[in-house]
């Protein structure tokens, strides 16, 4: 398949959104994107350690974990979820 044909076919199956997102959905998306971004930064610390032979930067690891927690906490707040119940359910 040539690139112009692929671009046309992929556009045919792309899910377009007609209306804008509401405020709550936008806030949840912000949290989801933020948590994924921080997870990527955490992985980068391990990549540098494992593949480039650098010492694992545990300060960065801690910062990225805290950043992910910030997004997780806000997502729980926006969704009106009880974090303590979520944590207990996870252990149970």
PDB file of N, CA and C in Angstrom:
ATOM      1  N   UNK A   1       0.868  -1.176   0.000  1.00  0.00           N
ATOM      2  CA  UNK A   1       0.000   0.000   0.000  1.00  0.00           C
ATOM      3  C   UNK A   1       0.905   1.226   0.000  1.00  0.00           C
ATOM      4  N   UNK A   2       0.558   2.213  -0.812  1.00  0.00           N
ATOM      5  CA  UNK A   2       1.352   3.442  -0.827  1.00  0.00           C
ATOM      6  C   UNK A   2       0.851   4.388   0.260  1.00  0.00           C
ATOM      7  N   UNK A   3       1.693   5.363   0.606  1.00  0.00           N
ATOM      8  CA  UNK A   3       1.377   6.267   1.718  1.00  0.00           C
ATOM      9  C   UNK A   3       0.113   7.084   1.480  1.00  0.00           C
ATOM     10  N   UNK A   4      -0.116   7.674   0.310  1.00  0.00           N
ATOM     11  CA  UNK A   4      -1.370   8.412   0.109  1.00  0.00           C
ATOM     12  C   UNK A   4      -2.612   7.539   0.304  1.00  0.00           C
ATOM     13  N   UNK A   5      -2.569   6.293  -0.161  1.00  0.00           N
ATOM     14  CA  UNK A   5      -3.715   5.391   0.026  1.00  0.00           C
ATOM     15  C   UNK A   5      -3.916   5.077   1.502  1.00  0.00           C
ATOM     16  N   UNK A   6      -2.803   4.849   2.202  1.00  0.00           N
ATOM     17  CA  UNK A   6      -2.903   4.551   3.628  1.00  0.00           C
ATOM     18  C   UNK A   6      -3.516   5.729   4.387  1.00  0.00           C
ATOM     19  N   UNK A   7      -3.067   6.935   4.054  1.00  0.00           N
ATOM     20  CA  UNK A   7      -3.609   8.128   4.718  1.00  0.00           C
ATOM     21  C   UNK A   7      -5.112   8.233   4.492  1.00  0.00           C
ATOM     22  N   UNK A   8      -5.561   7.957   3.285  1.00  0.00           N
ATOM     23  CA  UNK A   8      -6.994   8.017   2.978  1.00  0.00           C
ATOM     24  C   UNK A   8      -7.767   6.944   3.731  1.00  0.00           C
ATOM     25  N   UNK A   9      -7.247   5.719   3.736  1.00  0.00           N
ATOM     26  CA  UNK A   9      -7.931   4.622   4.429  1.00  0.00           C
ATOM     27  C   UNK A   9      -7.936   4.809   5.939  1.00  0.00           C
ATOM     28  N   UNK A  10      -6.836   5.298   6.490  1.00  0.00           N
ATOM     29  CA  UNK A  10      -6.811   5.502   7.936  1.00  0.00           C
ATOM     30  C   UNK A  10      -7.762   6.620   8.351  1.00  0.00           C
ATOM     31  N   UNK A  11      -7.916   7.635   7.510  1.00  0.00           N
ATOM     32  CA  UNK A  11      -8.869   8.710   7.811  1.00  0.00           C
ATOM     33  C   UNK A  11     -10.302   8.178   7.820  1.00  0.00           C
ATOM     34  N   UNK A  12     -10.579   7.190   6.981  1.00  0.00           N
ATOM     35  CA  UNK A  12     -11.922   6.606   6.903  1.00  0.00           C
ATOM     36  C   UNK A  12     -12.315   5.947   8.216  1.00  0.00           C
ATOM     37  N   UNK A  13     -11.346   5.411   8.940  1.00  0.00           N
ATOM     38  CA  UNK A  13     -11.661   4.692  10.185  1.00  0.00           C
ATOM     39  C   UNK A  13     -11.366   5.516  11.442  1.00  0.00           C
ATOM     40  N   UNK A  14     -11.006   6.784  11.262  1.00  0.00           N
ATOM     41  CA  UNK A  14     -10.718   7.650  12.408  1.00  0.00           C
ATOM     42  C   UNK A  14     -12.029   8.081  13.055  1.00  0.00           C
ATOM     43  N   UNK A  15     -12.085   8.057  14.383  1.00  0.00           N
ATOM     44  CA  UNK A  15     -13.302   8.446  15.105  1.00  0.00           C
ATOM     45  C   UNK A  15     -13.266   9.951  15.379  1.00  0.00           C
ATOM     46  N   UNK A  16     -14.066  10.695  14.643  1.00  0.00           N
ATOM     47  CA  UNK A  16     -14.134  12.147  14.829  1.00  0.00           C
ATOM     48  C   UNK A  16     -15.177  12.486  15.879  1.00  0.00           C
ATOM     49  N   UNK A  17     -14.902  13.525  16.629  1.00  0.00           N
ATOM     50  CA  UNK A  17     -15.832  13.991  17.657  1.00  0.00           C
ATOM     51  C   UNK A  17     -16.472  15.275  17.156  1.00  0.00           C
ATOM     52  N   UNK A  18     -17.787  15.326  17.160  1.00  0.00           N
ATOM     53  CA  UNK A  18     -18.503  16.482  16.626  1.00  0.00           C
ATOM     54  C   UNK A  18     -18.635  17.627  17.621  1.00  0.00           C
ATOM     55  N   UNK A  19     -18.858  17.296  18.881  1.00  0.00           N
ATOM     56  CA  UNK A  19     -19.074  18.334  19.884  1.00  0.00           C
ATOM     57  C   UNK A  19     -17.865  18.419  20.810  1.00  0.00           C
ATOM     58  N   UNK A  20     -17.659  19.583  21.420  1.00  0.00           N
ATOM     59  CA  UNK A  20     -16.519  19.716  22.342  1.00  0.00           C
ATOM     60  C   UNK A  20     -16.747  18.894  23.612  1.00  0.00           C
ATOM     61  N   UNK A  21     -15.662  18.617  24.311  1.00  0.00           N
ATOM     62  CA  UNK A  21     -15.756  17.893  25.573  1.00  0.00           C
ATOM     63  C   UNK A  21     -16.307  18.807  26.652  1.00  0.00           C
ATOM     64  N   UNK A  22     -17.076  18.236  27.568  1.00  0.00           N
ATOM     65  CA  UNK A  22     -17.548  19.016  28.703  1.00  0.00           C
ATOM     66  C   UNK A  22     -16.394  19.208  29.682  1.00  0.00           C
ATOM     67  N   UNK A  23     -16.576  20.087  30.644  1.00  0.00           N
ATOM     68  CA  UNK A  23     -15.500  20.456  31.570  1.00  0.00           C
ATOM     69  C   UNK A  23     -14.993  19.258  32.369  1.00  0.00           C
ATOM     70  N   UNK A  24     -15.899  18.417  32.862  1.00  0.00           N
ATOM     71  CA  UNK A  24     -15.485  17.272  33.678  1.00  0.00           C
ATOM     72  C   UNK A  24     -14.658  16.293  32.851  1.00  0.00           C
ATOM     73  N   UNK A  25     -15.101  16.017  31.642  1.00  0.00           N
ATOM     74  CA  UNK A  25     -14.355  15.104  30.785  1.00  0.00           C
ATOM     75  C   UNK A  25     -12.987  15.679  30.442  1.00  0.00           C
ATOM     76  N   UNK A  26     -12.920  16.977  30.214  1.00  0.00           N
ATOM     77  CA  UNK A  26     -11.644  17.637  29.934  1.00  0.00           C
ATOM     78  C   UNK A  26     -10.700  17.504  31.125  1.00  0.00           C
ATOM     79  N   UNK A  27     -11.221  17.682  32.337  1.00  0.00           N
ATOM     80  CA  UNK A  27     -10.404  17.544  33.542  1.00  0.00           C
ATOM     81  C   UNK A  27      -9.911  16.110  33.704  1.00  0.00           C
ATOM     82  N   UNK A  28     -10.781  15.134  33.435  1.00  0.00           N
ATOM     83  CA  UNK A  28     -10.380  13.732  33.543  1.00  0.00           C
ATOM     84  C   UNK A  28      -9.315  13.402  32.496  1.00  0.00           C
ATOM     85  N   UNK A  29      -9.480  13.916  31.295  1.00  0.00           N
ATOM     86  CA  UNK A  29      -8.489  13.693  30.246  1.00  0.00           C
ATOM     87  C   UNK A  29      -7.151  14.304  30.630  1.00  0.00           C
ATOM     88  N   UNK A  30      -7.183  15.493  31.232  1.00  0.00           N
ATOM     89  CA  UNK A  30      -5.951  16.127  31.720  1.00  0.00           C
ATOM     90  C   UNK A  30      -5.236  15.190  32.689  1.00  0.00           C
ATOM     91  N   UNK A  31      -5.974  14.601  33.614  1.00  0.00           N
ATOM     92  CA  UNK A  31      -5.382  13.695  34.600  1.00  0.00           C
ATOM     93  C   UNK A  31      -4.853  12.426  33.944  1.00  0.00           C
ATOM     94  N   UNK A  32      -5.603  11.868  33.014  1.00  0.00           N
ATOM     95  CA  UNK A  32      -5.166  10.639  32.349  1.00  0.00           C
ATOM     96  C   UNK A  32      -3.898  10.880  31.530  1.00  0.00           C
ATOM     97  N   UNK A  33      -3.864  11.978  30.777  1.00  0.00           N
ATOM     98  CA  UNK A  33      -2.673  12.309  29.989  1.00  0.00           C
ATOM     99  C   UNK A  33      -1.498  12.593  30.913  1.00  0.00           C
ATOM    100  N   UNK A  34      -1.744  13.332  31.992  1.00  0.00           N
ATOM    101  CA  UNK A  34      -0.679  13.662  32.933  1.00  0.00           C
ATOM    102  C   UNK A  34      -0.088  12.429  33.584  1.00  0.00           C
ATOM    103  N   UNK A  35      -0.936  11.506  34.015  1.00  0.00           N
ATOM    104  CA  UNK A  35      -0.441  10.282  34.652  1.00  0.00           C
ATOM    105  C   UNK A  35       0.379   9.460  33.665  1.00  0.00           C
ATOM    106  N   UNK A  36      -0.088   9.374  32.419  1.00  0.00           N
ATOM    107  CA  UNK A  36       0.655   8.627  31.400  1.00  0.00           C
ATOM    108  C   UNK A  36       2.001   9.291  31.110  1.00  0.00           C
ATOM    109  N   UNK A  37       2.019  10.610  31.077  1.00  0.00           N
ATOM    110  CA  UNK A  37       3.262  11.341  30.840  1.00  0.00           C
ATOM    111  C   UNK A  37       4.259  11.084  31.958  1.00  0.00           C
ATOM    112  N   UNK A  38       3.794  11.134  33.191  1.00  0.00           N
ATOM    113  CA  UNK A  38       4.672  10.884  34.330  1.00  0.00           C
ATOM    114  C   UNK A  38       5.168   9.444  34.335  1.00  0.00           C
ATOM    115  N   UNK A  39       4.318   8.505  33.931  1.00  0.00           N
ATOM    116  CA  UNK A  39       4.748   7.107  33.834  1.00  0.00           C
ATOM    117  C   UNK A  39       5.862   6.972  32.794  1.00  0.00           C
ATOM    118  N   UNK A  40       5.744   7.707  31.705  1.00  0.00           N
ATOM    119  CA  UNK A  40       6.802   7.700  30.700  1.00  0.00           C
ATOM    120  C   UNK A  40       8.107   8.249  31.246  1.00  0.00           C
ATOM    121  N   UNK A  41       8.016   9.292  32.055  1.00  0.00           N
ATOM    122  CA  UNK A  41       9.221   9.860  32.665  1.00  0.00           C
ATOM    123  C   UNK A  41       9.845   8.878  33.662  1.00  0.00           C
ATOM    124  N   UNK A  42       9.011   8.126  34.367  1.00  0.00           N
ATOM    125  CA  UNK A  42       9.514   7.095  35.270  1.00  0.00           C
ATOM    126  C   UNK A  42      10.248   6.018  34.477  1.00  0.00           C
ATOM    127  N   UNK A  43       9.654   5.592  33.381  1.00  0.00           N
ATOM    128  CA  UNK A  43      10.299   4.592  32.531  1.00  0.00           C
ATOM    129  C   UNK A  43      11.627   5.095  31.976  1.00  0.00           C
ATOM    130  N   UNK A  44      11.697   6.380  31.677  1.00  0.00           N
ATOM    131  CA  UNK A  44      12.931   6.957  31.157  1.00  0.00           C
ATOM    132  C   UNK A  44      14.071   6.822  32.173  1.00  0.00           C
ATOM    133  N   UNK A  45      13.751   6.992  33.450  1.00  0.00           N
ATOM    134  CA  UNK A  45      14.779   6.832  34.490  1.00  0.00           C
ATOM    135  C   UNK A  45      15.321   5.408  34.490  1.00  0.00           C
ATOM    136  N   UNK A  46      14.429   4.425  34.319  1.00  0.00           N
ATOM    137  CA  UNK A  46      14.870   3.035  34.275  1.00  0.00           C
ATOM    138  C   UNK A  46      15.608   2.715  32.987  1.00  0.00           C
ATOM    139  N   UNK A  47      15.191   3.315  31.873  1.00  0.00           N
ATOM    140  CA  UNK A  47      15.894   3.121  30.603  1.00  0.00           C
ATOM    141  C   UNK A  47      17.338   3.588  30.725  1.00  0.00           C
ATOM    142  N   UNK A  48      17.530   4.770  31.306  1.00  0.00           N
ATOM    143  CA  UNK A  48      18.885   5.298  31.476  1.00  0.00           C
ATOM    144  C   UNK A  48      19.725   4.378  32.352  1.00  0.00           C
ATOM    145  N   UNK A  49      19.085   3.823  33.372  1.00  0.00           N
ATOM    146  CA  UNK A  49      19.790   2.929  34.293  1.00  0.00           C
ATOM    147  C   UNK A  49      20.125   1.590  33.629  1.00  0.00           C
ATOM    148  N   UNK A  50      19.132   0.965  33.021  1.00  0.00           N
ATOM    149  CA  UNK A  50      19.302  -0.390  32.500  1.00  0.00           C
ATOM    150  C   UNK A  50      20.105  -0.409  31.200  1.00  0.00           C
ATOM    151  N   UNK A  51      19.802   0.499  30.294  1.00  0.00           N
ATOM    152  CA  UNK A  51      20.406   0.416  28.971  1.00  0.00           C
ATOM    153  C   UNK A  51      21.621   1.322  28.777  1.00  0.00           C
ATOM    154  N   UNK A  52      21.733   2.374  29.570  1.00  0.00           N
ATOM    155  CA  UNK A  52      22.860   3.291  29.406  1.00  0.00           C
ATOM    156  C   UNK A  52      23.852   3.219  30.561  1.00  0.00           C
ATOM    157  N   UNK A  53      23.574   2.321  31.521  1.00  0.00           N
ATOM    158  CA  UNK A  53      24.509   2.084  32.601  1.00  0.00           C
ATOM    159  C   UNK A  53      24.636   3.201  33.621  1.00  0.00           C
ATOM    160  N   UNK A  54      23.676   4.108  33.654  1.00  0.00           N
ATOM    161  CA  UNK A  54      23.725   5.192  34.637  1.00  0.00           C
ATOM    162  C   UNK A  54      23.126   4.713  35.952  1.00  0.00           C
ATOM    163  N   UNK A  55      23.536   5.307  37.067  1.00  0.00           N
ATOM    164  CA  UNK A  55      22.919   4.936  38.344  1.00  0.00           C
ATOM    165  C   UNK A  55      21.420   5.286  38.319  1.00  0.00           C
ATOM    166  N   UNK A  56      20.625   4.434  38.938  1.00  0.00           N
ATOM    167  CA  UNK A  56      19.200   4.738  39.016  1.00  0.00           C
ATOM    168  C   UNK A  56      19.022   5.981  39.871  1.00  0.00           C
ATOM    169  N   UNK A  57      18.386   6.980  39.321  1.00  0.00           N
ATOM    170  CA  UNK A  57      18.158   8.242  40.029  1.00  0.00           C
ATOM    171  C   UNK A  57      16.878   8.109  40.855  1.00  0.00           C
ATOM    172  N   UNK A  58      17.041   7.674  42.118  1.00  0.00           N
ATOM    173  CA  UNK A  58      15.876   7.429  42.964  1.00  0.00           C
ATOM    174  C   UNK A  58      15.158   8.722  43.333  1.00  0.00           C
ATOM    175  N   UNK A  59      15.848   9.846  43.259  1.00  0.00           N
ATOM    176  CA  UNK A  59      15.171  11.130  43.483  1.00  0.00           C
ATOM    177  C   UNK A  59      14.150  11.356  42.376  1.00  0.00           C
ATOM    178  N   UNK A  60      14.558  11.119  41.137  1.00  0.00           N
ATOM    179  CA  UNK A  60      13.638  11.260  39.999  1.00  0.00           C
ATOM    180  C   UNK A  60      12.513  10.239  40.108  1.00  0.00           C
ATOM    181  N   UNK A  61      12.841   8.997  40.472  1.00  0.00           N
ATOM    182  CA  UNK A  61      11.812   7.971  40.648  1.00  0.00           C
ATOM    183  C   UNK A  61      10.758   8.459  41.638  1.00  0.00           C
ATOM    184  N   UNK A  62      11.205   8.997  42.767  1.00  0.00           N
ATOM    185  CA  UNK A  62      10.273   9.511  43.775  1.00  0.00           C
ATOM    186  C   UNK A  62       9.449  10.677  43.260  1.00  0.00           C
ATOM    187  N   UNK A  63      10.083  11.574  42.521  1.00  0.00           N
ATOM    188  CA  UNK A  63       9.351  12.719  41.968  1.00  0.00           C
ATOM    189  C   UNK A  63       8.277  12.265  40.985  1.00  0.00           C
ATOM    190  N   UNK A  64       8.605  11.311  40.136  1.00  0.00           N
ATOM    191  CA  UNK A  64       7.620  10.841  39.156  1.00  0.00           C
ATOM    192  C   UNK A  64       6.480  10.088  39.835  1.00  0.00           C
ATOM    193  N   UNK A  65       6.788   9.296  40.862  1.00  0.00           N
ATOM    194  CA  UNK A  65       5.726   8.617  41.614  1.00  0.00           C
ATOM    195  C   UNK A  65       4.792   9.638  42.266  1.00  0.00           C
ATOM    196  N   UNK A  66       5.376  10.690  42.849  1.00  0.00           N
ATOM    197  CA  UNK A  66       4.559  11.732  43.479  1.00  0.00           C
ATOM    198  C   UNK A  66       3.720  12.467  42.442  1.00  0.00           C
ATOM    199  N   UNK A  67       4.306  12.734  41.274  1.00  0.00           N
ATOM    200  CA  UNK A  67       3.548  13.402  40.211  1.00  0.00           C
ATOM    201  C   UNK A  67       2.380  12.537  39.749  1.00  0.00           C
ATOM    202  N   UNK A  68       2.615  11.224  39.606  1.00  0.00           N
ATOM    203  CA  UNK A  68       1.525  10.324  39.219  1.00  0.00           C
ATOM    204  C   UNK A  68       0.434  10.323  40.286  1.00  0.00           C
ATOM    205  N   UNK A  69       0.851  10.329  41.550  1.00  0.00           N
ATOM    206  CA  UNK A  69      -0.129  10.339  42.634  1.00  0.00           C
ATOM    207  C   UNK A  69      -0.984  11.594  42.597  1.00  0.00           C
ATOM    208  N   UNK A  70      -0.380  12.730  42.224  1.00  0.00           N
ATOM    209  CA  UNK A  70      -1.120  13.985  42.120  1.00  0.00           C
ATOM    210  C   UNK A  70      -2.245  13.842  41.093  1.00  0.00           C
ATOM    211  N   UNK A  71      -1.904  13.282  39.934  1.00  0.00           N
ATOM    212  CA  UNK A  71      -2.919  13.090  38.896  1.00  0.00           C
ATOM    213  C   UNK A  71      -3.959  12.060  39.317  1.00  0.00           C
ATOM    214  N   UNK A  72      -3.521  10.987  39.957  1.00  0.00           N
ATOM    215  CA  UNK A  72      -4.456   9.957  40.415  1.00  0.00           C
ATOM    216  C   UNK A  72      -5.412  10.516  41.463  1.00  0.00           C
ATOM    217  N   UNK A  73      -4.880  11.274  42.401  1.00  0.00           N
ATOM    218  CA  UNK A  73      -5.714  11.870  43.442  1.00  0.00           C
ATOM    219  C   UNK A  73      -6.750  12.811  42.848  1.00  0.00           C
ATOM    220  N   UNK A  74      -6.330  13.613  41.887  1.00  0.00           N
ATOM    221  CA  UNK A  74      -7.278  14.532  41.264  1.00  0.00           C
ATOM    222  C   UNK A  74      -8.320  13.802  40.429  1.00  0.00           C
ATOM    223  N   UNK A  75      -7.927  12.734  39.744  1.00  0.00           N
ATOM    224  CA  UNK A  75      -8.903  11.949  38.990  1.00  0.00           C
ATOM    225  C   UNK A  75      -9.940  11.359  39.937  1.00  0.00           C
ATOM    226  N   UNK A  76      -9.493  10.827  41.076  1.00  0.00           N
ATOM    227  CA  UNK A  76     -10.427  10.272  42.056  1.00  0.00           C
ATOM    228  C   UNK A  76     -11.377  11.356  42.561  1.00  0.00           C
ATOM    229  N   UNK A  77     -10.849  12.551  42.827  1.00  0.00           N
ATOM    230  CA  UNK A  77     -11.694  13.658  43.291  1.00  0.00           C
ATOM    231  C   UNK A  77     -12.722  14.024  42.238  1.00  0.00           C
ATOM    232  N   UNK A  78     -12.298  14.165  40.999  1.00  0.00           N
ATOM    233  CA  UNK A  78     -13.211  14.551  39.916  1.00  0.00           C
ATOM    234  C   UNK A  78     -14.306  13.509  39.731  1.00  0.00           C
ATOM    235  N   UNK A  79     -13.939  12.226  39.876  1.00  0.00           N
ATOM    236  CA  UNK A  79     -14.903  11.134  39.695  1.00  0.00           C
ATOM    237  C   UNK A  79     -15.664  10.797  40.970  1.00  0.00           C
ATOM    238  N   UNK A  80     -15.392  11.560  42.036  1.00  0.00           N
ATOM    239  CA  UNK A  80     -16.027  11.338  43.333  1.00  0.00           C
ATOM    240  C   UNK A  80     -15.801   9.904  43.824  1.00  0.00           C
ATOM    241  N   UNK A  81     -14.543   9.461  43.734  1.00  0.00           N
ATOM    242  CA  UNK A  81     -14.158   8.138  44.203  1.00  0.00           C
ATOM    243  C   UNK A  81     -13.420   8.264  45.530  1.00  0.00           C
ATOM    244  N   UNK A  82     -13.660   7.336  46.413  1.00  0.00           N
ATOM    245  CA  UNK A  82     -13.016   7.310  47.715  1.00  0.00           C
ATOM    246  C   UNK A  82     -11.679   6.582  47.578  1.00  0.00           C
ATOM    247  N   UNK A  83     -10.579   7.313  47.681  1.00  0.00           N
ATOM    248  CA  UNK A  83      -9.254   6.717  47.499  1.00  0.00           C
ATOM    249  C   UNK A  83      -8.979   5.611  48.506  1.00  0.00           C
ATOM    250  N   UNK A  84      -9.406   5.781  49.754  1.00  0.00           N
ATOM    251  CA  UNK A  84      -9.161   4.746  50.754  1.00  0.00           C
ATOM    252  C   UNK A  84      -9.881   3.451  50.379  1.00  0.00           C
ATOM    253  N   UNK A  85     -11.112   3.564  49.881  1.00  0.00           N
ATOM    254  CA  UNK A  85     -11.842   2.372  49.443  1.00  0.00           C
ATOM    255  C   UNK A  85     -11.165   1.738  48.236  1.00  0.00           C
ATOM    256  N   UNK A  86     -10.707   2.563  47.310  1.00  0.00           N
ATOM    257  CA  UNK A  86     -10.011   2.039  46.134  1.00  0.00           C
ATOM    258  C   UNK A  86      -8.767   1.262  46.536  1.00  0.00           C
ATOM    259  N   UNK A  87      -7.996   1.812  47.460  1.00  0.00           N
ATOM    260  CA  UNK A  87      -6.774   1.154  47.909  1.00  0.00           C
ATOM    261  C   UNK A  87      -7.081  -0.152  48.637  1.00  0.00           C
ATOM    262  N   UNK A  88      -8.113  -0.125  49.474  1.00  0.00           N
ATOM    263  CA  UNK A  88      -8.492  -1.343  50.202  1.00  0.00           C
ATOM    264  C   UNK A  88      -8.985  -2.405  49.234  1.00  0.00           C
ATOM    265  N   UNK A  89      -9.795  -2.001  48.248  1.00  0.00           N
ATOM    266  CA  UNK A  89     -10.278  -2.957  47.245  1.00  0.00           C
ATOM    267  C   UNK A  89      -9.124  -3.565  46.477  1.00  0.00           C
ATOM    268  N   UNK A  90      -8.106  -2.782  46.201  1.00  0.00           N
ATOM    269  CA  UNK A  90      -6.935  -3.276  45.486  1.00  0.00           C
ATOM    270  C   UNK A  90      -6.214  -4.351  46.304  1.00  0.00           C
ATOM    271  N   UNK A  91      -6.095  -4.136  47.599  1.00  0.00           N
ATOM    272  CA  UNK A  91      -5.432  -5.126  48.465  1.00  0.00           C
ATOM    273  C   UNK A  91      -6.299  -6.365  48.638  1.00  0.00           C
ATOM    274  N   UNK A  92      -7.610  -6.137  48.805  1.00  0.00           N
ATOM    275  CA  UNK A  92      -8.533  -7.264  48.969  1.00  0.00           C
ATOM    276  C   UNK A  92      -8.511  -8.156  47.741  1.00  0.00           C
TER     277      UNK A  92
END
